[in-house]
Short mmCIF file of C-alpha atoms in Angstrom, two decimals:
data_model
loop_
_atom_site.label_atom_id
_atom_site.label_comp_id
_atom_site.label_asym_id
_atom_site.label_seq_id
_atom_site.Cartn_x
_atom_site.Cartn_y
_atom_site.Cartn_z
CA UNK K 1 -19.48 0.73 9.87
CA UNK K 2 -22.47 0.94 7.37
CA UNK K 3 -21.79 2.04 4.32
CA UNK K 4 -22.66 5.57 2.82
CA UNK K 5 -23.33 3.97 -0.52
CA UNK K 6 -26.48 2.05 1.25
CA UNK K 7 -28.40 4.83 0.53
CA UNK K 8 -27.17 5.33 -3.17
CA UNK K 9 -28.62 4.33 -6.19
CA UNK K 10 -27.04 1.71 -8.60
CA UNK K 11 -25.39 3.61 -10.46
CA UNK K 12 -23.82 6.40 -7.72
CA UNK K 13 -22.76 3.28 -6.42
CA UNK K 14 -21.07 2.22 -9.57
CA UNK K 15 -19.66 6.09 -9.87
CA UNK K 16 -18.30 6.26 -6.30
CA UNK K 17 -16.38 2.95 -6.18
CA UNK K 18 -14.68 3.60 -9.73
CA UNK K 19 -13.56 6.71 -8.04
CA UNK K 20 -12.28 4.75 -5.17
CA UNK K 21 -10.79 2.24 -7.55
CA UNK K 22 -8.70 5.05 -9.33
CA UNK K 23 -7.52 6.45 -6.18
CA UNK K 24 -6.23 3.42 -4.63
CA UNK K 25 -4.72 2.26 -7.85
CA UNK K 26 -2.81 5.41 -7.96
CA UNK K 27 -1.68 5.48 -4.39
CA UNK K 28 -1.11 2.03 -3.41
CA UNK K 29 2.06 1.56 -4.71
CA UNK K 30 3.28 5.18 -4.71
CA UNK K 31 4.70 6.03 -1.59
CA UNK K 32 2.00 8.72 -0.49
CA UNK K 33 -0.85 6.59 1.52
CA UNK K 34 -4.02 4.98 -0.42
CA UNK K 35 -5.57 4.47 3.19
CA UNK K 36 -5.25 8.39 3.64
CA UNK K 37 -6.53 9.30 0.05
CA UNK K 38 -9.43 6.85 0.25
CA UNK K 39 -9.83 8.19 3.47
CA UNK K 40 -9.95 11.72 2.50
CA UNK K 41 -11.19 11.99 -1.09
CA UNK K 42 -14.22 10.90 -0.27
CA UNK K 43 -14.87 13.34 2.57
CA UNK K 44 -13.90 15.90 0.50
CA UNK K 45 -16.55 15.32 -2.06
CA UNK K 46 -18.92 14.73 0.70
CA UNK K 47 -19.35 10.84 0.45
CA UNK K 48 -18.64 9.92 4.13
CA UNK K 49 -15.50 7.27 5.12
CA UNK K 50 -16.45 4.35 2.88
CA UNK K 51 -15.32 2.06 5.80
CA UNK K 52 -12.09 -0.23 6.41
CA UNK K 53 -14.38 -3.09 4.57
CA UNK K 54 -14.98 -1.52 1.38
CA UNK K 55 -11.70 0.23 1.11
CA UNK K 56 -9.57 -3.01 2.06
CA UNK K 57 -11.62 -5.53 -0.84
CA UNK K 58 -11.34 -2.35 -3.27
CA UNK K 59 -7.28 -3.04 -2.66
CA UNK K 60 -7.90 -6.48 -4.19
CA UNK K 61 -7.48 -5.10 -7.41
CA UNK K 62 -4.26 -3.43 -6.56
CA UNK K 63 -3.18 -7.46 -5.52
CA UNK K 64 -4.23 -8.68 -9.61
CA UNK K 65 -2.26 -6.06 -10.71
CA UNK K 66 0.93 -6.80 -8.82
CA UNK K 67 0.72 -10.53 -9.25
CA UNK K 68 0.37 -10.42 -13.02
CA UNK K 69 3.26 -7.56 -13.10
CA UNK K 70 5.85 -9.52 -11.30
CA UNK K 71 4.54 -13.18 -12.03
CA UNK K 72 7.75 -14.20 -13.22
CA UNK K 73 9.80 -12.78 -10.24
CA UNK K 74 7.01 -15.03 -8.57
CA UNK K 75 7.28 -17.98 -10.42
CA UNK K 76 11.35 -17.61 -9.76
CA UNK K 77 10.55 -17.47 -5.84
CA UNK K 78 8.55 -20.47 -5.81
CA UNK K 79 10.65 -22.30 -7.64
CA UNK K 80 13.48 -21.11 -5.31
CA UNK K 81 11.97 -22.31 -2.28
CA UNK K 82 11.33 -25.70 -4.19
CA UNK K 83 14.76 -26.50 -5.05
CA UNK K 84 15.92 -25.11 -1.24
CA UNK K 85 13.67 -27.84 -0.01
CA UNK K 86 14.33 -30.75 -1.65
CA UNK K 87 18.47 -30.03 -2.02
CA UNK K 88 18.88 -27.31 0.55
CA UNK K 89 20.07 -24.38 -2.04
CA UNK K 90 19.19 -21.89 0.59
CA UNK K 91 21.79 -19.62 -0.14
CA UNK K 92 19.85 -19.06 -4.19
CA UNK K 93 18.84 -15.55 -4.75
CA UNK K 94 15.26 -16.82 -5.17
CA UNK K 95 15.05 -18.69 -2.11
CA UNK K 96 16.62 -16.10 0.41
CA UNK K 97 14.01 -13.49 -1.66
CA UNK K 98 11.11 -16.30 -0.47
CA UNK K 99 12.38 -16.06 2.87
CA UNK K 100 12.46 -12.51 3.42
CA UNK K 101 9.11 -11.78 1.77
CA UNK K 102 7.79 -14.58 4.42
CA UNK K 103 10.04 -12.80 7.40
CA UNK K 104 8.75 -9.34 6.66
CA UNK K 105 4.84 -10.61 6.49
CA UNK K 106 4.87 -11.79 9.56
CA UNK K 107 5.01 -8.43 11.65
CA UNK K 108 1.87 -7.16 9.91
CA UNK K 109 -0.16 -9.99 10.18
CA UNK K 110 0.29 -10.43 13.56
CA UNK K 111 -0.30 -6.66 14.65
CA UNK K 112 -3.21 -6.34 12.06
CA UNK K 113 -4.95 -9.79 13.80
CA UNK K 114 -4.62 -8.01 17.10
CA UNK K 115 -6.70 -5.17 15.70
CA UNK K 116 -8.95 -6.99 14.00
CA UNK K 117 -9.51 -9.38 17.41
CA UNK K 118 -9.36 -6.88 19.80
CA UNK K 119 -9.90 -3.25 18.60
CA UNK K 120 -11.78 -3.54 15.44
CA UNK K 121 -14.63 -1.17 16.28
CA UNK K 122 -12.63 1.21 17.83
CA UNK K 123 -10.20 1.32 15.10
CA UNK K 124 -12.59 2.16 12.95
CA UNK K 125 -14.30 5.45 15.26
CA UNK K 126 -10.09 6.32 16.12
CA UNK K 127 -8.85 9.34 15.83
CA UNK K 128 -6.02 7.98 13.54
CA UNK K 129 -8.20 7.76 10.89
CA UNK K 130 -9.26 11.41 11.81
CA UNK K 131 -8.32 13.90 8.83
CA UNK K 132 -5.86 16.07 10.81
CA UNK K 133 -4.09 12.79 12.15
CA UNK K 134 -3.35 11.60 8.52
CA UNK K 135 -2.21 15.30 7.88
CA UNK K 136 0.36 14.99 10.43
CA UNK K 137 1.50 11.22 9.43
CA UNK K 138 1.69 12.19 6.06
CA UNK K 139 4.32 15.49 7.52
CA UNK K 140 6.34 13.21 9.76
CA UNK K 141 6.37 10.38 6.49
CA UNK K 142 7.55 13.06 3.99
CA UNK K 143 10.67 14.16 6.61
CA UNK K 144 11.46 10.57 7.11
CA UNK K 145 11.53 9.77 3.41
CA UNK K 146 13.47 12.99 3.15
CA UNK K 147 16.00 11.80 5.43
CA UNK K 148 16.36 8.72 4.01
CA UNK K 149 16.28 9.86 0.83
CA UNK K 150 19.39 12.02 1.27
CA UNK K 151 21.35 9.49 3.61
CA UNK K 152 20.84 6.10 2.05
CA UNK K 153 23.92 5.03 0.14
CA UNK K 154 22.34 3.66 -2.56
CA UNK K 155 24.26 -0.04 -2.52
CA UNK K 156 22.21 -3.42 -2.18
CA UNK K 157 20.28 -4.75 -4.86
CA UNK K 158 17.36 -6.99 -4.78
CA UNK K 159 19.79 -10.31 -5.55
CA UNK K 160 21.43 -9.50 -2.01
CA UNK K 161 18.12 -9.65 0.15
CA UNK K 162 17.95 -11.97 3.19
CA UNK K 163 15.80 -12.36 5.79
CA UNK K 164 17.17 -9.96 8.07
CA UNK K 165 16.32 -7.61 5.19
CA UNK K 166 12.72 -8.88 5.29
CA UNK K 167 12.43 -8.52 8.92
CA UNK K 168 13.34 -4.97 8.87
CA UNK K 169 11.41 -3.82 5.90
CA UNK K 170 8.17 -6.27 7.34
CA UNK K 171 8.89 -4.24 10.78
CA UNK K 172 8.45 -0.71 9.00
CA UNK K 173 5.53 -2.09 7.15
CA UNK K 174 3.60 -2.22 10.39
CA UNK K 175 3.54 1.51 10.47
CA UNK K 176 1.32 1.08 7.40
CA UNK K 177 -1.58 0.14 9.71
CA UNK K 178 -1.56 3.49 10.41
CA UNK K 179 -3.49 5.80 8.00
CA UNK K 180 -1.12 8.49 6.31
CA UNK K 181 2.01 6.34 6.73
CA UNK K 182 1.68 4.31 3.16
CA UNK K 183 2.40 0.93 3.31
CA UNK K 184 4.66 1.47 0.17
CA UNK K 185 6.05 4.60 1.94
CA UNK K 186 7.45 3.17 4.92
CA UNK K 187 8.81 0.15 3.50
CA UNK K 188 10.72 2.18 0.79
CA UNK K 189 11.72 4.48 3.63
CA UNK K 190 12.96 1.95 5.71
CA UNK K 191 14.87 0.71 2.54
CA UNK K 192 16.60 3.76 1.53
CA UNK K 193 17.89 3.73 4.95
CA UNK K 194 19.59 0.21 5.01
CA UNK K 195 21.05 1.30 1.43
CA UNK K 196 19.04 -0.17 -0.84
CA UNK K 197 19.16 1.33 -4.89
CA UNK K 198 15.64 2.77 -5.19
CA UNK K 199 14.01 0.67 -7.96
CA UNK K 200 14.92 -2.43 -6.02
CA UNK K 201 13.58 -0.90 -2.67
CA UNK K 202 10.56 -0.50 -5.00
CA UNK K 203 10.39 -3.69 -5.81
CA UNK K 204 10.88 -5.58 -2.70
CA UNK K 205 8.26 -2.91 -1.36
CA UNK K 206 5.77 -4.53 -4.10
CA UNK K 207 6.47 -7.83 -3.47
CA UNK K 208 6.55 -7.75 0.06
CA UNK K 209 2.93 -6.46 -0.10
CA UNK K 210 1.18 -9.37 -1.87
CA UNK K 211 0.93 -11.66 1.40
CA UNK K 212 -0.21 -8.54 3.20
CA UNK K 213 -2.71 -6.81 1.14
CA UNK K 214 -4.03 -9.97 0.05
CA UNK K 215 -4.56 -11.48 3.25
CA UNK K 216 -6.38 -7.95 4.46
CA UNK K 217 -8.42 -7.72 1.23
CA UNK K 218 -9.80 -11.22 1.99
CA UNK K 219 -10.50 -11.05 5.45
CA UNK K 220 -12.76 -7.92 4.84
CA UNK K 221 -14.14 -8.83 1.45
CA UNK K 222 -17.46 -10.65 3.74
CA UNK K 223 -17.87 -7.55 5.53
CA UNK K 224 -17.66 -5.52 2.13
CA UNK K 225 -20.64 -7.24 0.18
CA UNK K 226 -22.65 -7.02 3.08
CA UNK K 227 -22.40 -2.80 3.42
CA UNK K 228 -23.13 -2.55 -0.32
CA UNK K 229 -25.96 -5.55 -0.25
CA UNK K 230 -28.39 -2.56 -1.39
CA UNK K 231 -26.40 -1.88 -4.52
CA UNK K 232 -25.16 -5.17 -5.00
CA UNK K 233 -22.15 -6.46 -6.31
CA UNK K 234 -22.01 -4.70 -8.87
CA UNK K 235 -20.16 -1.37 -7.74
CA UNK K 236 -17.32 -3.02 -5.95
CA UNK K 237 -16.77 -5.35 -8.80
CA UNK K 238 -16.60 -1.79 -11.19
CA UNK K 239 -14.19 -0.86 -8.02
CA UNK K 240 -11.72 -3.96 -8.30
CA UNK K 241 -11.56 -3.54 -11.56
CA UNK K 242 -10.97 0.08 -11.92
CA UNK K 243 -7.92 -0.54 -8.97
CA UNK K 244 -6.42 -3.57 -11.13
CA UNK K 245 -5.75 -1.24 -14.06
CA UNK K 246 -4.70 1.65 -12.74
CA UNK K 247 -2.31 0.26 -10.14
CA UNK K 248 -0.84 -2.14 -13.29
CA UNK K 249 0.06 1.33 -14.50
CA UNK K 250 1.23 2.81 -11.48
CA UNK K 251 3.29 0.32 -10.58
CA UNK K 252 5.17 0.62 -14.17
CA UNK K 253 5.55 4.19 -14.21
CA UNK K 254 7.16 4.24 -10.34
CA UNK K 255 9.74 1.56 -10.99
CA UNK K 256 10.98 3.37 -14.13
CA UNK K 257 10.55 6.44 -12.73
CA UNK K 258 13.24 5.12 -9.88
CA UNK K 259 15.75 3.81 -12.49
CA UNK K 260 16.13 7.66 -13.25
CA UNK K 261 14.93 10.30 -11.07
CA UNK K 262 14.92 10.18 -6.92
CA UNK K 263 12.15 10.38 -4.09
CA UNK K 264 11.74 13.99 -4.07
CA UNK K 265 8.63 14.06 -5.72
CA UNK K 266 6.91 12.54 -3.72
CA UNK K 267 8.33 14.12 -0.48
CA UNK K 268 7.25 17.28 -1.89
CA UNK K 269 3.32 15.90 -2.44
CA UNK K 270 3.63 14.41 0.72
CA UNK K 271 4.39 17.54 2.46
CA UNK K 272 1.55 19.52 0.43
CA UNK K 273 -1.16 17.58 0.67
CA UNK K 274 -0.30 17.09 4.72
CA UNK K 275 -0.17 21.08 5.30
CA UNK K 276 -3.14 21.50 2.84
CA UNK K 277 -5.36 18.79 4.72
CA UNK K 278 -4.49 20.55 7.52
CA UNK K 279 -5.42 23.95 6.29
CA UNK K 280 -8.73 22.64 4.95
CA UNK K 281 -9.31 20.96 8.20
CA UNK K 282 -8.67 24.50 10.12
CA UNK K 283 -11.36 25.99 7.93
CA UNK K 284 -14.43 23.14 7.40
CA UNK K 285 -13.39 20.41 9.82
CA UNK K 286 -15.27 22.64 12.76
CA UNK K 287 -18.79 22.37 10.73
#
């Protein structure tokens, strides 16, 4: 898809993508959908879809944030996995935490390769990435979180994760390919519901991303430069950079907000900006 900022100068360029950068570093790791709100910010301001490309190397930044946030808890993890390999401590909390994260990647990457192999065009031109269909996702997401929010009992901690725990949570991260679920959403969902405490769900949920967004931000970052060649570099670089900061914050405010308060809030947003997308559709989406 080419990019709407083609025809913009330098500098709108610049403008757009720190917009872009600020929404996806406030939604990426709060559980209400960057895909949907870079989807649908900038058709509300009359932009056009920026494209999968731009949207997916703009998430980059969202990856430096994460990584510097929890480099210890990665530094822990590889050494886990070291010491499990050479003298088979398998059972350490920092191996079985490797494992899982490695378990639950696997889902996504294999469903997003089959996309980007065999539907990549038309996943672009689908109808999931239409605005009403991310109204509706984001409906069905806020019930779900809802539910889980008011079943989950509230008992394992990150220490007791295993791979079967990765599995599960990499499963419901699948959904995320789908704009309006939230990648963070349905992982912390899917959490709730095997009983996890929230600010660990949250934190598996971040870690558990890294492989994934990564991976994604990489594979479209070619595709990326090449629909902004007539601006450059220059405005996905003020992008990136915009997304690194604000999801640093983001993710520091939502873990701490956890420790304290529960998921309502967001179920709430959730549900509001569904019905109002939905409303604003009913109204403009005809012209």
């Amino acid at each position: 898809m080419a990019d709407p900022s083609a025809s913009l100068g330098l500098w709108e360029a610049c403008w757009r993508d720190l917009v872009l950068g600020i929404v996806q570093g406030l939604t990426e790791f709060l559980p209400i959908s960057s895909t949907a709100h870079l989807k649908v910010v900038p058709v509300l301001l009359d932009w056009g879809d920026p494209g999968v490309s731009v949207t997916a190397a703009i998430q980059l930044g969202s990856i430096v944030a994460v990584i510097a946030y929890f480099r210890r808890d990665l530094a822990q993890v590889m050494q886990g996995i070291s010491k499990a390999f050479r003298h088979g401590q398998w059972r350490e909390p920092e191996a079985r935490l490797g494992i899982a994260m490695a378990v639950g990647t696997l889902p996504i990457l294999a469903v997003g390769l089959a996309i980007k192999l065999f539907w990549d065009e038309g996943y672009e031109t689908s109808l999931l990435r239409s605005v009403p269909s991310i109204a509706v996702v984001s409906i069905v997401m806020a019930l779900l979180l809802a539910v889980a929010e008011r079943m989950g009992p509230r008992r394992k901690q990150l220490s007791d994760v295993s791979g079967r725990d990765g599995l599960l949570v990499g499963l419901a991260q699948v959904l995320a390919l789908i704009p309006g679920v939230s990648r963070s959403g349905s992982t912390l969902t899917a959490s709730l519901l095997d009983g996890w405490q929230r600010a660990d769900a949250a934190r598996f949920s971040f870690l558990l991303g890294i492989p994934a967004i990564t991976i994604a931000g990489i594979v479209e970052l070619k595709d990326a430069l090449a629909a902004t060649a007539d601006a450059g570099p220059l405005p996905l670089v003020v992008g990136i950079l915009a997304a690194t900061v604000v999801s640093w914050l983001a993710i520091d405010w939502l873990l701490k907000f956890l420790q304290r308060h529960s998921t309502w809030l967001f179920v709430a947003y959730r549900l509001l900006f569904g019905v109002g997308l939905l409303a604003w559709w009913s109204i403009h989406g005809a012209h």
